[in-house]
Amino acid sequence: MDDAILAKRSDEACAEQSVELWFVQLDDLSAHTPERNLSGSIGRRDPMRDRAISHQLLRQLLARRNGCTPADLVFAKGAHGKPALAGAGTAFSLSRSNGVTLIGISDAAAIGVDVEFCKPVDEQNGITDMFHPRERAFLNGMKPAERLHWFYRIWTRKEAVLKATGTGLLRALESFSVVGRPTEFGARTSLSGQHFFLYDLTLPGGAVGALATTENASVPQVRLCTGPLAGQGTA
């Protein structure tokens, strides 16, 4: 399917939803971005270039959501220093991993997203010791072939919650659990007096992701949007 058609259909689908999700292959998007806005060359991972492309797309999406241009957006710091739009009710979250970006936008709730690629994890280094005891017990009950997948499911859920609250890794990972209360959406958890619905996302290219959004918002029908943003200027 043509990228422009895909992006148009994604726009129409997301416009009906309180939560909008975009998953983007950055090398695909950079082919539609003027060279003067990039650092580095396409096909070579450059963290600064990836960050610049991701934030340019975020500004375009936020401008479209708020009916303005990217240049009109004014950013401020919210709770715990989390970036926010000044004077607007639109919440957003961005996550990058190995050349892809996941962006979540909501007008109705706090939101956090995380994306990761499943690569081998050396559990001997104590990384799972940072998990809640319920999560460690859950992993220990997994078959070896399923363990890595669920490690990343737990990790992305936790990261999404921490991004939604704005605390990031300032909050101890073992202080809350994201397993043990399954729902049709994935799971639920509470942190700092807020309740979150957690959505597991299966993304292109073998990536896994998670969305966390506050319980008191209307439950979103999550639609995944892919491809470059059609009909948008540069930030």
Short mmCIF file of C-alpha atoms in Angstrom, two decimals:
data_model
loop_
_atom_site.label_atom_id
_atom_site.label_comp_id
_atom_site.label_asym_id
_atom_site.label_seq_id
_atom_site.Cartn_x
_atom_site.Cartn_y
_atom_site.Cartn_z
CA MET A 1 0.00 0.00 0.00
CA ASP A 2 1.22 3.48 -0.85
CA ASP A 3 2.62 5.30 2.21
CA ALA A 4 0.55 8.44 1.58
CA ILE A 5 -2.67 6.38 1.37
CA LEU A 6 -1.72 4.50 4.52
CA ALA A 7 -1.02 7.71 6.39
CA LYS A 8 -4.33 9.23 5.23
CA ARG A 9 -6.29 6.21 6.39
CA SER A 10 -4.41 6.27 9.69
CA ASP A 11 -5.31 9.95 10.15
CA GLU A 12 -8.99 9.18 9.63
CA ALA A 13 -8.90 6.25 12.06
CA CYS A 14 -7.02 8.12 14.76
CA ALA A 15 -9.19 11.22 14.53
CA GLU A 16 -12.04 9.17 16.01
CA GLN A 17 -10.01 7.99 19.01
CA SER A 18 -9.17 9.63 22.34
CA VAL A 19 -5.75 7.98 22.19
CA GLU A 20 -3.67 8.23 19.02
CA LEU A 21 -0.67 5.94 18.44
CA TRP A 22 2.00 6.28 15.78
CA PHE A 23 4.71 3.71 15.11
CA VAL A 24 7.38 4.92 12.69
CA GLN A 25 10.44 3.40 11.04
CA LEU A 26 12.77 6.41 11.20
CA ASP A 27 14.71 5.56 8.05
CA ASP A 28 11.42 5.47 6.11
CA LEU A 29 10.38 8.82 7.53
CA SER A 30 13.75 10.49 6.92
CA ALA A 31 13.32 9.88 3.19
CA HIS A 32 10.41 12.37 3.37
CA THR A 33 12.30 14.90 5.50
CA PRO A 34 14.41 17.75 4.01
CA GLU A 35 18.15 17.08 4.38
CA ARG A 36 18.65 20.42 6.11
CA ASN A 37 16.70 19.07 9.11
CA LEU A 38 18.82 15.94 9.49
CA SER A 39 22.22 15.14 10.88
CA GLY A 40 23.88 11.99 9.63
CA SER A 41 22.99 9.84 6.64
CA ILE A 42 20.07 7.50 6.07
CA GLY A 43 20.86 3.86 6.86
CA ARG A 44 23.35 4.63 9.65
CA ARG A 45 22.09 4.85 13.20
CA ASP A 46 22.74 8.32 14.53
CA PRO A 47 21.02 8.96 17.89
CA MET A 48 20.98 12.73 17.40
CA ARG A 49 19.43 12.39 13.95
CA ASP A 50 16.86 9.86 15.22
CA ARG A 51 15.95 12.19 18.06
CA ALA A 52 15.56 15.16 15.71
CA ILE A 53 13.29 13.23 13.32
CA SER A 54 11.20 11.82 16.18
CA HIS A 55 10.65 15.20 17.78
CA GLN A 56 9.85 16.81 14.45
CA LEU A 57 7.13 14.21 13.88
CA LEU A 58 5.83 14.70 17.42
CA ARG A 59 5.48 18.44 16.85
CA GLN A 60 3.62 17.84 13.59
CA LEU A 61 1.21 15.43 15.26
CA LEU A 62 0.58 17.74 18.21
CA ALA A 63 -0.01 20.68 15.87
CA ARG A 64 -2.52 18.68 13.85
CA ARG A 65 -4.28 17.59 17.04
CA ASN A 66 -4.55 21.19 18.27
CA GLY A 67 -5.36 22.85 14.94
CA CYS A 68 -2.22 24.97 14.73
CA THR A 69 1.24 24.91 13.15
CA PRO A 70 4.29 23.28 14.78
CA ALA A 71 5.82 26.74 15.27
CA ASP A 72 2.79 27.77 17.39
CA LEU A 73 3.39 25.06 20.00
CA VAL A 74 4.74 26.15 23.38
CA PHE A 75 6.18 23.50 25.67
CA ALA A 76 6.43 23.60 29.46
CA LYS A 77 7.45 21.26 32.27
CA GLY A 78 4.72 19.37 34.06
CA ALA A 79 4.86 17.17 37.15
CA HIS A 80 8.37 15.80 37.84
CA GLY A 81 9.69 17.77 34.86
CA LYS A 82 7.71 15.82 32.27
CA PRO A 83 7.36 17.81 29.02
CA ALA A 84 3.86 19.16 28.41
CA LEU A 85 2.07 21.59 26.14
CA ALA A 86 1.55 24.97 27.79
CA GLY A 87 -2.13 25.77 28.21
CA ALA A 88 -3.37 22.64 26.44
CA GLY A 89 -5.03 19.47 27.67
CA THR A 90 -3.15 17.28 25.21
CA ALA A 91 -0.84 14.75 26.85
CA PHE A 92 1.87 12.94 24.91
CA SER A 93 4.65 10.40 25.23
CA LEU A 94 7.48 9.31 22.95
CA SER A 95 9.77 6.28 22.97
CA ARG A 96 12.63 5.31 20.62
CA SER A 97 14.48 2.04 20.13
CA ASN A 98 16.90 0.92 17.40
CA GLY A 99 15.58 3.11 14.60
CA VAL A 100 11.87 3.11 15.44
CA THR A 101 9.68 5.56 17.35
CA LEU A 102 6.38 5.07 19.14
CA ILE A 103 4.31 8.18 19.93
CA GLY A 104 1.14 8.35 22.01
CA ILE A 105 -1.17 11.38 22.21
CA SER A 106 -4.30 11.81 24.34
CA ASP A 107 -6.73 14.63 25.10
CA ALA A 108 -8.43 12.74 27.91
CA ALA A 109 -5.80 11.12 30.12
CA ALA A 110 -2.22 10.90 31.28
CA ILE A 111 -0.33 8.70 28.83
CA GLY A 112 2.96 6.83 28.59
CA VAL A 113 4.38 4.58 25.86
CA ASP A 114 7.46 2.41 25.53
CA VAL A 115 8.92 0.36 22.67
CA GLU A 116 11.73 -2.20 22.76
CA PHE A 117 13.22 -4.94 20.62
CA CYS A 118 13.59 -8.37 22.23
CA LYS A 119 17.29 -9.07 22.51
CA PRO A 120 18.90 -11.62 24.85
CA VAL A 121 19.01 -10.60 28.50
CA ASP A 122 21.63 -11.87 30.93
CA GLU A 123 19.55 -12.45 34.03
CA GLN A 124 22.69 -13.39 35.94
CA ASN A 125 23.51 -9.69 36.20
CA GLY A 126 20.52 -9.21 38.49
CA ILE A 127 18.35 -7.19 36.12
CA THR A 128 15.18 -9.00 37.22
CA ASP A 129 16.04 -8.15 40.85
CA MET A 130 14.66 -4.69 40.00
CA PHE A 131 11.23 -6.22 39.38
CA HIS A 132 8.42 -6.51 41.92
CA PRO A 133 8.33 -9.93 43.69
CA ARG A 134 5.03 -10.74 41.90
CA GLU A 135 6.70 -10.07 38.55
CA ARG A 136 9.71 -12.22 39.39
CA ALA A 137 7.40 -15.07 40.41
CA PHE A 138 5.46 -14.64 37.18
CA LEU A 139 8.67 -14.89 35.10
CA ASN A 140 9.90 -17.89 37.06
CA GLY A 141 6.68 -19.69 36.11
CA MET A 142 7.26 -19.15 32.39
CA LYS A 143 8.62 -21.79 30.03
CA PRO A 144 12.16 -20.89 28.83
CA ALA A 145 10.89 -20.20 25.31
CA GLU A 146 8.36 -17.65 26.65
CA ARG A 147 10.49 -16.00 29.31
CA LEU A 148 12.29 -13.43 27.13
CA HIS A 149 9.03 -12.26 25.54
CA TRP A 150 7.41 -11.74 28.91
CA PHE A 151 10.47 -10.04 30.33
CA TYR A 152 10.02 -7.34 27.68
CA ARG A 153 6.26 -7.23 28.19
CA ILE A 154 6.83 -6.47 31.86
CA TRP A 155 9.63 -4.00 31.10
CA THR A 156 7.66 -2.00 28.55
CA ARG A 157 4.56 -1.92 30.78
CA LYS A 158 6.63 -0.55 33.68
CA GLU A 159 8.39 2.04 31.51
CA ALA A 160 5.04 3.17 30.08
CA VAL A 161 3.60 3.69 33.57
CA LEU A 162 6.66 5.62 34.73
CA LYS A 163 6.50 7.84 31.64
CA ALA A 164 2.80 8.47 32.23
CA THR A 165 3.46 9.64 35.79
CA GLY A 166 6.53 11.63 34.73
CA THR A 167 8.75 10.06 37.39
CA GLY A 168 10.80 7.93 34.99
CA LEU A 169 13.41 5.74 36.66
CA LEU A 170 13.43 8.03 39.70
CA ARG A 171 10.76 5.64 40.92
CA ALA A 172 12.04 2.21 42.01
CA LEU A 173 10.94 -0.46 39.53
CA GLU A 174 10.32 -2.97 42.30
CA SER A 175 7.86 -0.64 44.06
CA PHE A 176 4.89 -1.59 41.85
CA SER A 177 3.68 -4.57 39.81
CA VAL A 178 2.26 -4.71 36.29
CA VAL A 179 1.19 -8.37 36.43
CA GLY A 180 -1.33 -10.24 38.50
CA ARG A 181 -4.50 -8.35 37.57
CA PRO A 182 -5.19 -9.35 33.96
CA THR A 183 -7.92 -7.64 31.94
CA GLU A 184 -8.87 -7.85 28.29
CA PHE A 185 -6.60 -4.85 27.72
CA GLY A 186 -3.43 -6.36 29.22
CA ALA A 187 -3.28 -5.43 32.90
CA ARG A 188 -4.05 -2.74 35.46
CA THR A 189 -1.85 -1.14 38.10
CA SER A 190 -1.80 1.77 40.53
CA LEU A 191 1.04 4.17 41.26
CA SER A 192 1.16 7.40 43.26
CA GLY A 193 -2.62 7.38 43.66
CA GLN A 194 -3.29 7.01 39.93
CA HIS A 195 -4.86 3.98 38.28
CA PHE A 196 -3.64 2.82 34.88
CA PHE A 197 -4.90 0.58 32.12
CA LEU A 198 -1.98 -1.16 30.42
CA TYR A 199 -2.17 -2.18 26.77
CA ASP A 200 0.31 -4.61 25.20
CA LEU A 201 1.26 -3.64 21.65
CA THR A 202 2.62 -6.03 19.03
CA LEU A 203 4.49 -3.83 16.57
CA PRO A 204 6.10 -4.31 13.13
CA GLY A 205 9.60 -5.71 12.80
CA GLY A 206 9.51 -7.76 15.99
CA ALA A 207 9.22 -4.76 18.31
CA VAL A 208 7.06 -4.93 21.43
CA GLY A 209 5.48 -1.97 23.13
CA ALA A 210 3.11 -0.87 25.84
CA LEU A 211 0.65 1.94 26.43
CA ALA A 212 -0.33 3.16 29.91
CA THR A 213 -3.28 5.51 30.30
CA THR A 214 -5.25 6.59 33.35
CA GLU A 215 -8.30 4.58 34.32
CA ASN A 216 -10.61 7.56 34.68
CA ALA A 217 -10.42 8.27 30.93
CA SER A 218 -12.77 6.61 28.46
CA VAL A 219 -11.32 3.25 27.49
CA PRO A 220 -9.72 3.84 24.06
CA GLN A 221 -9.97 1.60 21.05
CA VAL A 222 -6.29 1.67 20.23
CA ARG A 223 -5.45 1.94 16.54
CA LEU A 224 -1.86 1.57 15.34
CA CYS A 225 -0.76 4.20 12.80
CA THR A 226 2.23 3.53 10.53
CA GLY A 227 4.02 5.35 7.73
CA PRO A 228 5.04 8.96 7.16
CA LEU A 229 2.71 11.79 8.08
CA ALA A 230 1.03 12.88 4.86
CA GLY A 231 0.48 16.51 3.95
CA GLN A 232 2.50 18.04 6.79
CA GLY A 233 5.20 20.67 6.60
CA THR A 234 8.35 20.67 8.63
CA ALA A 235 8.53 21.94 12.19
#
